[in-house]
Amino acid sequence: MSLFGVPCAPVPFVVGLFDTYPIGARLAVGEDSGFWVGNFGGLQDGVALLTNALLFSNIGTPIDGVRPVVRIPLRAITFVSQ
């Protein structure tokens, strides 16, 4: 797909899930293997950025320590909540 001769990639539907959240909002972002809870840092190059994030299993148990920055591919996101 190109726009005026410049190639562009389609925007994934999941990008719309982040429209109402300001930078710094505390979010839970789900993936198949669990979910991250951290501060929304924005969207960049097909990934959602969370800062000071902690990974939880699907049953709610923390898996690892807090990470300063987490990059979650948009294609892997199953839900976003505040």
Coordinates of N, CA, C and O in Angstrom, one line a residue:
M1 N 0.8 -1.2 0.0 CA 0.0 0.0 0.0 C 0.9 1.2 0.0 O 1.9 1.3 0.7
S2 N 0.6 2.2 -0.8 CA 1.4 3.5 -0.8 C 0.5 4.7 -0.9 O -0.6 4.6 -1.4
L3 N 1.0 5.7 -0.4 CA 0.2 7.0 -0.4 C 1.1 8.0 -1.0 O 2.2 8.3 -0.5
F4 N 0.8 8.5 -2.2 CA 1.5 9.4 -3.0 C 3.0 8.9 -3.2 O 3.9 9.6 -3.1
G5 N 3.1 7.6 -3.5 CA 4.4 7.0 -3.8 C 5.2 6.7 -2.6 O 6.3 6.2 -2.7
V6 N 4.7 6.9 -1.4 CA 5.5 6.6 -0.2 C 4.8 5.4 0.4 O 3.6 5.4 0.8
P7 N 5.6 4.3 0.6 CA 5.0 3.1 1.2 C 4.6 3.4 2.7 O 5.3 4.1 3.4
C8 N 3.5 2.8 3.1 CA 3.0 2.9 4.4 C 2.4 1.6 4.9 O 1.8 0.9 4.1
A9 N 2.5 1.3 6.1 CA 1.9 0.0 6.6 C 0.6 0.4 7.3 O 0.4 1.4 7.8
P10 N -0.4 -0.6 7.2 CA -1.7 -0.3 7.8 C -1.5 -0.2 9.3 O -0.7 -0.9 9.9
V11 N -2.3 0.6 9.9 CA -2.3 0.8 11.4 C -3.1 -0.3 12.0 O -4.3 -0.5 11.7
P12 N -2.5 -1.1 13.0 CA -3.3 -2.1 13.6 C -4.5 -1.6 14.4 O -4.4 -0.5 15.0
F13 N -5.6 -2.3 14.5 CA -6.8 -1.9 15.2 C -6.5 -1.6 16.7 O -7.1 -0.7 17.2
V14 N -5.6 -2.3 17.3 CA -5.3 -2.1 18.7 C -4.8 -0.7 19.0 O -4.9 -0.3 20.2
V15 N -4.3 0.0 18.1 CA -3.8 1.4 18.3 C -4.9 2.3 18.9 O -4.7 3.1 19.8
G16 N -6.1 2.0 18.5 CA -7.3 2.8 19.0 C -7.6 2.6 20.4 O -8.2 3.4 21.1
L17 N -7.1 1.5 21.0 CA -7.3 1.2 22.4 C -6.5 2.2 23.3 O -6.9 2.4 24.5
F18 N -5.5 2.8 22.8 CA -4.7 3.7 23.5 C -5.1 5.2 23.4 O -4.5 6.1 24.0
D19 N -6.0 5.5 22.5 CA -6.4 6.9 22.2 C -6.8 7.7 23.4 O -6.5 8.9 23.5
T20 N -7.5 7.2 24.4 CA -8.0 8.0 25.5 C -7.0 8.0 26.7 O -7.3 8.7 27.7
Y21 N -5.9 7.4 26.6 CA -4.9 7.4 27.8 C -3.8 8.4 27.6 O -3.1 8.3 26.6
P22 N -3.6 9.3 28.5 CA -2.5 10.2 28.4 C -1.2 9.5 28.8 O -1.2 8.5 29.5
I23 N -0.1 10.1 28.4 CA 1.2 9.6 28.7 C 1.3 9.6 30.3 O 1.0 10.6 30.9
G24 N 1.8 8.5 30.8 CA 2.0 8.4 32.3 C 0.8 7.7 33.0 O 0.9 7.4 34.1
A25 N -0.3 7.4 32.2 CA -1.4 6.8 32.8 C -1.0 5.3 33.2 O -0.3 4.7 32.5
R26 N -1.5 4.9 34.3 CA -1.2 3.5 34.8 C -2.2 2.6 34.1 O -3.4 2.7 34.1
L27 N -1.6 1.6 33.3 CA -2.3 0.7 32.5 C -2.0 -0.8 32.7 O -0.9 -1.1 33.1
A28 N -2.9 -1.6 32.4 CA -2.7 -3.1 32.3 C -2.8 -3.4 30.8 O -3.8 -3.1 30.2
V29 N -1.8 -4.0 30.3 CA -1.8 -4.4 28.9 C -1.6 -5.9 28.8 O -0.6 -6.5 29.2
G30 N -2.6 -6.6 28.2 CA -2.6 -8.1 28.2 C -2.0 -8.6 27.0 O -2.0 -8.1 25.9
E31 N -1.4 -9.8 27.1 CA -0.8 -10.6 26.1 C -1.3 -12.0 26.3 O -1.9 -12.3 27.4
D32 N -1.1 -13.0 25.4 CA -1.5 -14.3 25.6 C -0.9 -14.9 26.9 O -1.6 -15.7 27.6
S33 N 0.3 -14.6 27.2 CA 1.0 -15.3 28.3 C 0.8 -14.6 29.7 O 1.3 -15.1 30.7
G34 N 0.2 -13.5 29.7 CA 0.0 -12.7 31.0 C -0.4 -11.3 30.7 O -0.9 -10.9 29.6
F35 N 0.0 -10.4 31.6 CA -0.3 -9.0 31.4 C 0.7 -8.1 32.1 O 1.3 -8.5 33.2
W36 N 1.0 -7.0 31.6 CA 1.9 -6.0 32.1 C 1.1 -4.9 32.8 O 0.1 -4.5 32.3
V37 N 1.6 -4.4 33.9 CA 1.0 -3.2 34.6 C 2.2 -2.2 34.7 O 3.2 -2.5 35.3
G38 N 2.0 -1.0 34.1 CA 3.0 0.0 34.1 C 2.4 1.3 33.7 O 1.2 1.4 33.4
N39 N 3.3 2.3 33.5 CA 2.9 3.6 33.1 C 3.0 3.7 31.6 O 4.1 3.4 31.0
F40 N 2.0 4.2 30.9 CA 1.9 4.3 29.5 C 3.0 5.3 29.0 O 3.0 6.5 29.5
G41 N 3.9 4.9 28.1 CA 4.9 5.7 27.6 C 4.7 6.1 26.2 O 5.5 6.9 25.6
G42 N 3.7 5.6 25.5 CA 3.4 6.0 24.1 C 3.5 4.8 23.2 O 3.7 3.7 23.6
L43 N 3.3 5.1 21.9 CA 3.4 4.1 20.8 C 4.6 4.5 19.9 O 4.7 5.7 19.5
Q44 N 5.4 3.5 19.5 CA 6.5 3.8 18.7 C 6.9 2.6 17.9 O 7.1 1.5 18.4
D45 N 7.0 2.7 16.6 CA 7.5 1.7 15.7 C 6.8 0.3 15.9 O 7.4 -0.7 16.0
G46 N 5.4 0.3 16.0 CA 4.7 -0.9 16.2 C 4.7 -1.5 17.5 O 4.3 -2.7 17.7
V47 N 5.1 -0.8 18.6 CA 5.1 -1.3 19.9 C 4.5 -0.3 20.9 O 4.6 0.9 20.6
A48 N 3.9 -0.8 22.0 CA 3.5 0.1 23.0 C 4.6 0.1 24.1 O 5.2 -1.0 24.4
L49 N 4.9 1.3 24.6 CA 5.9 1.4 25.6 C 5.3 1.6 27.0 O 4.3 2.4 27.2
L50 N 5.7 0.8 28.0 CA 5.3 1.0 29.4 C 6.6 1.2 30.2 O 7.6 0.5 29.9
T51 N 6.5 2.1 31.2 CA 7.7 2.3 32.0 C 7.3 1.8 33.4 O 6.1 1.7 33.8
N52 N 8.3 1.4 34.2 CA 8.2 0.9 35.5 C 7.1 -0.2 35.5 O 6.1 -0.1 36.3
A53 N 7.3 -1.2 34.7 CA 6.2 -2.2 34.5 C 6.6 -3.5 35.1 O 7.7 -3.9 35.3
L54 N 5.5 -4.2 35.6 CA 5.7 -5.5 36.2 C 4.8 -6.5 35.4 O 3.7 -6.2 35.1
L55 N 5.4 -7.7 35.2 CA 4.7 -8.7 34.4 C 3.9 -9.6 35.4 O 4.5 -10.1 36.4
F56 N 2.7 -10.0 35.1 CA 1.9 -10.9 35.9 C 1.4 -12.0 35.1 O 1.2 -11.9 33.9
S57 N 1.2 -13.2 35.7 CA 0.7 -14.3 35.0 C -0.8 -14.1 34.8 O -1.4 -13.2 35.4
N58 N -1.5 -14.9 34.0 CA -2.9 -14.8 33.8 C -3.7 -15.0 35.1 O -4.9 -14.5 35.1
I59 N -3.1 -15.6 36.1 CA -3.9 -15.8 37.4 C -3.5 -14.7 38.4 O -4.1 -14.6 39.5
G60 N -2.7 -13.7 38.0 CA -2.4 -12.5 38.8 C -1.2 -12.6 39.6 O -1.0 -11.7 40.4
T61 N -0.4 -13.6 39.5 CA 0.9 -13.7 40.2 C 2.0 -13.0 39.6 O 2.2 -13.2 38.4
P62 N 2.8 -12.1 40.3 CA 3.9 -11.4 39.6 C 4.9 -12.5 39.2 O 5.2 -13.4 39.9
I63 N 5.5 -12.2 38.0 CA 6.5 -13.2 37.4 C 7.9 -12.7 37.6 O 8.8 -13.5 37.9
D64 N 8.1 -11.5 37.6 CA 9.5 -11.0 37.6 C 9.5 -9.6 38.3 O 8.4 -9.1 38.7
G65 N 10.6 -9.0 38.5 CA 10.7 -7.7 39.1 C 10.3 -6.6 38.2 O 10.0 -6.8 37.0
V66 N 10.2 -5.4 38.7 CA 9.9 -4.2 37.9 C 10.9 -3.9 36.8 O 12.1 -3.9 37.1
R67 N 10.5 -3.6 35.6 CA 11.4 -3.3 34.5 C 11.2 -1.8 34.2 O 10.1 -1.3 34.1
P68 N 12.3 -1.1 33.9 CA 12.2 0.3 33.7 C 11.5 0.7 32.4 O 10.7 1.6 32.3
V69 N 11.7 -0.1 31.3 CA 11.0 0.1 30.1 C 10.6 -1.3 29.4 O 11.5 -2.2 29.4
V70 N 9.4 -1.4 29.0 CA 8.9 -2.6 28.3 C 8.3 -2.3 27.0 O 7.6 -1.3 26.9
R71 N 8.7 -3.0 26.0 CA 8.2 -2.8 24.6 C 7.3 -4.0 24.2 O 7.8 -5.1 24.1
I72 N 6.0 -3.7 24.1 CA 5.1 -4.8 23.8 C 4.6 -4.6 22.3 O 4.0 -3.6 22.0
P73 N 4.9 -5.6 21.5 CA 4.4 -5.5 20.1 C 2.9 -5.4 20.0 O 2.1 -6.1 20.7
L74 N 2.4 -4.4 19.2 CA 1.0 -4.2 19.1 C 0.2 -5.4 18.7 O -0.9 -5.7 19.1
R75 N 0.8 -6.3 17.8 CA 0.1 -7.5 17.3 C -0.1 -8.5 18.4 O -0.9 -9.4 18.3
A76 N 0.7 -8.4 19.6 CA 0.6 -9.3 20.7 C -0.4 -8.9 21.8 O -0.8 -9.7 22.6
I77 N -1.0 -7.7 21.7 CA -1.8 -7.1 22.7 C -3.2 -7.7 22.6 O -3.8 -7.7 21.5
T78 N -3.8 -8.2 23.7 CA -5.1 -8.7 23.7 C -6.1 -7.8 24.4 O -7.3 -7.9 24.2
F79 N -5.6 -7.0 25.4 CA -6.5 -6.0 26.0 C -5.7 -4.9 26.6 O -4.5 -5.0 26.8
V80 N -6.4 -3.8 26.9 CA -5.8 -2.6 27.5 C -6.8 -2.1 28.5 O -8.0 -1.9 28.2
S81 N -6.4 -1.9 29.8 CA -7.4 -1.3 30.7 C -6.6 -0.4 31.7 O -5.4 -0.5 31.9
Q82 N -7.4 0.5 32.4 CA -6.8 1.4 33.3 C -7.1 1.0 34.7 O -8.1 0.5 35.0

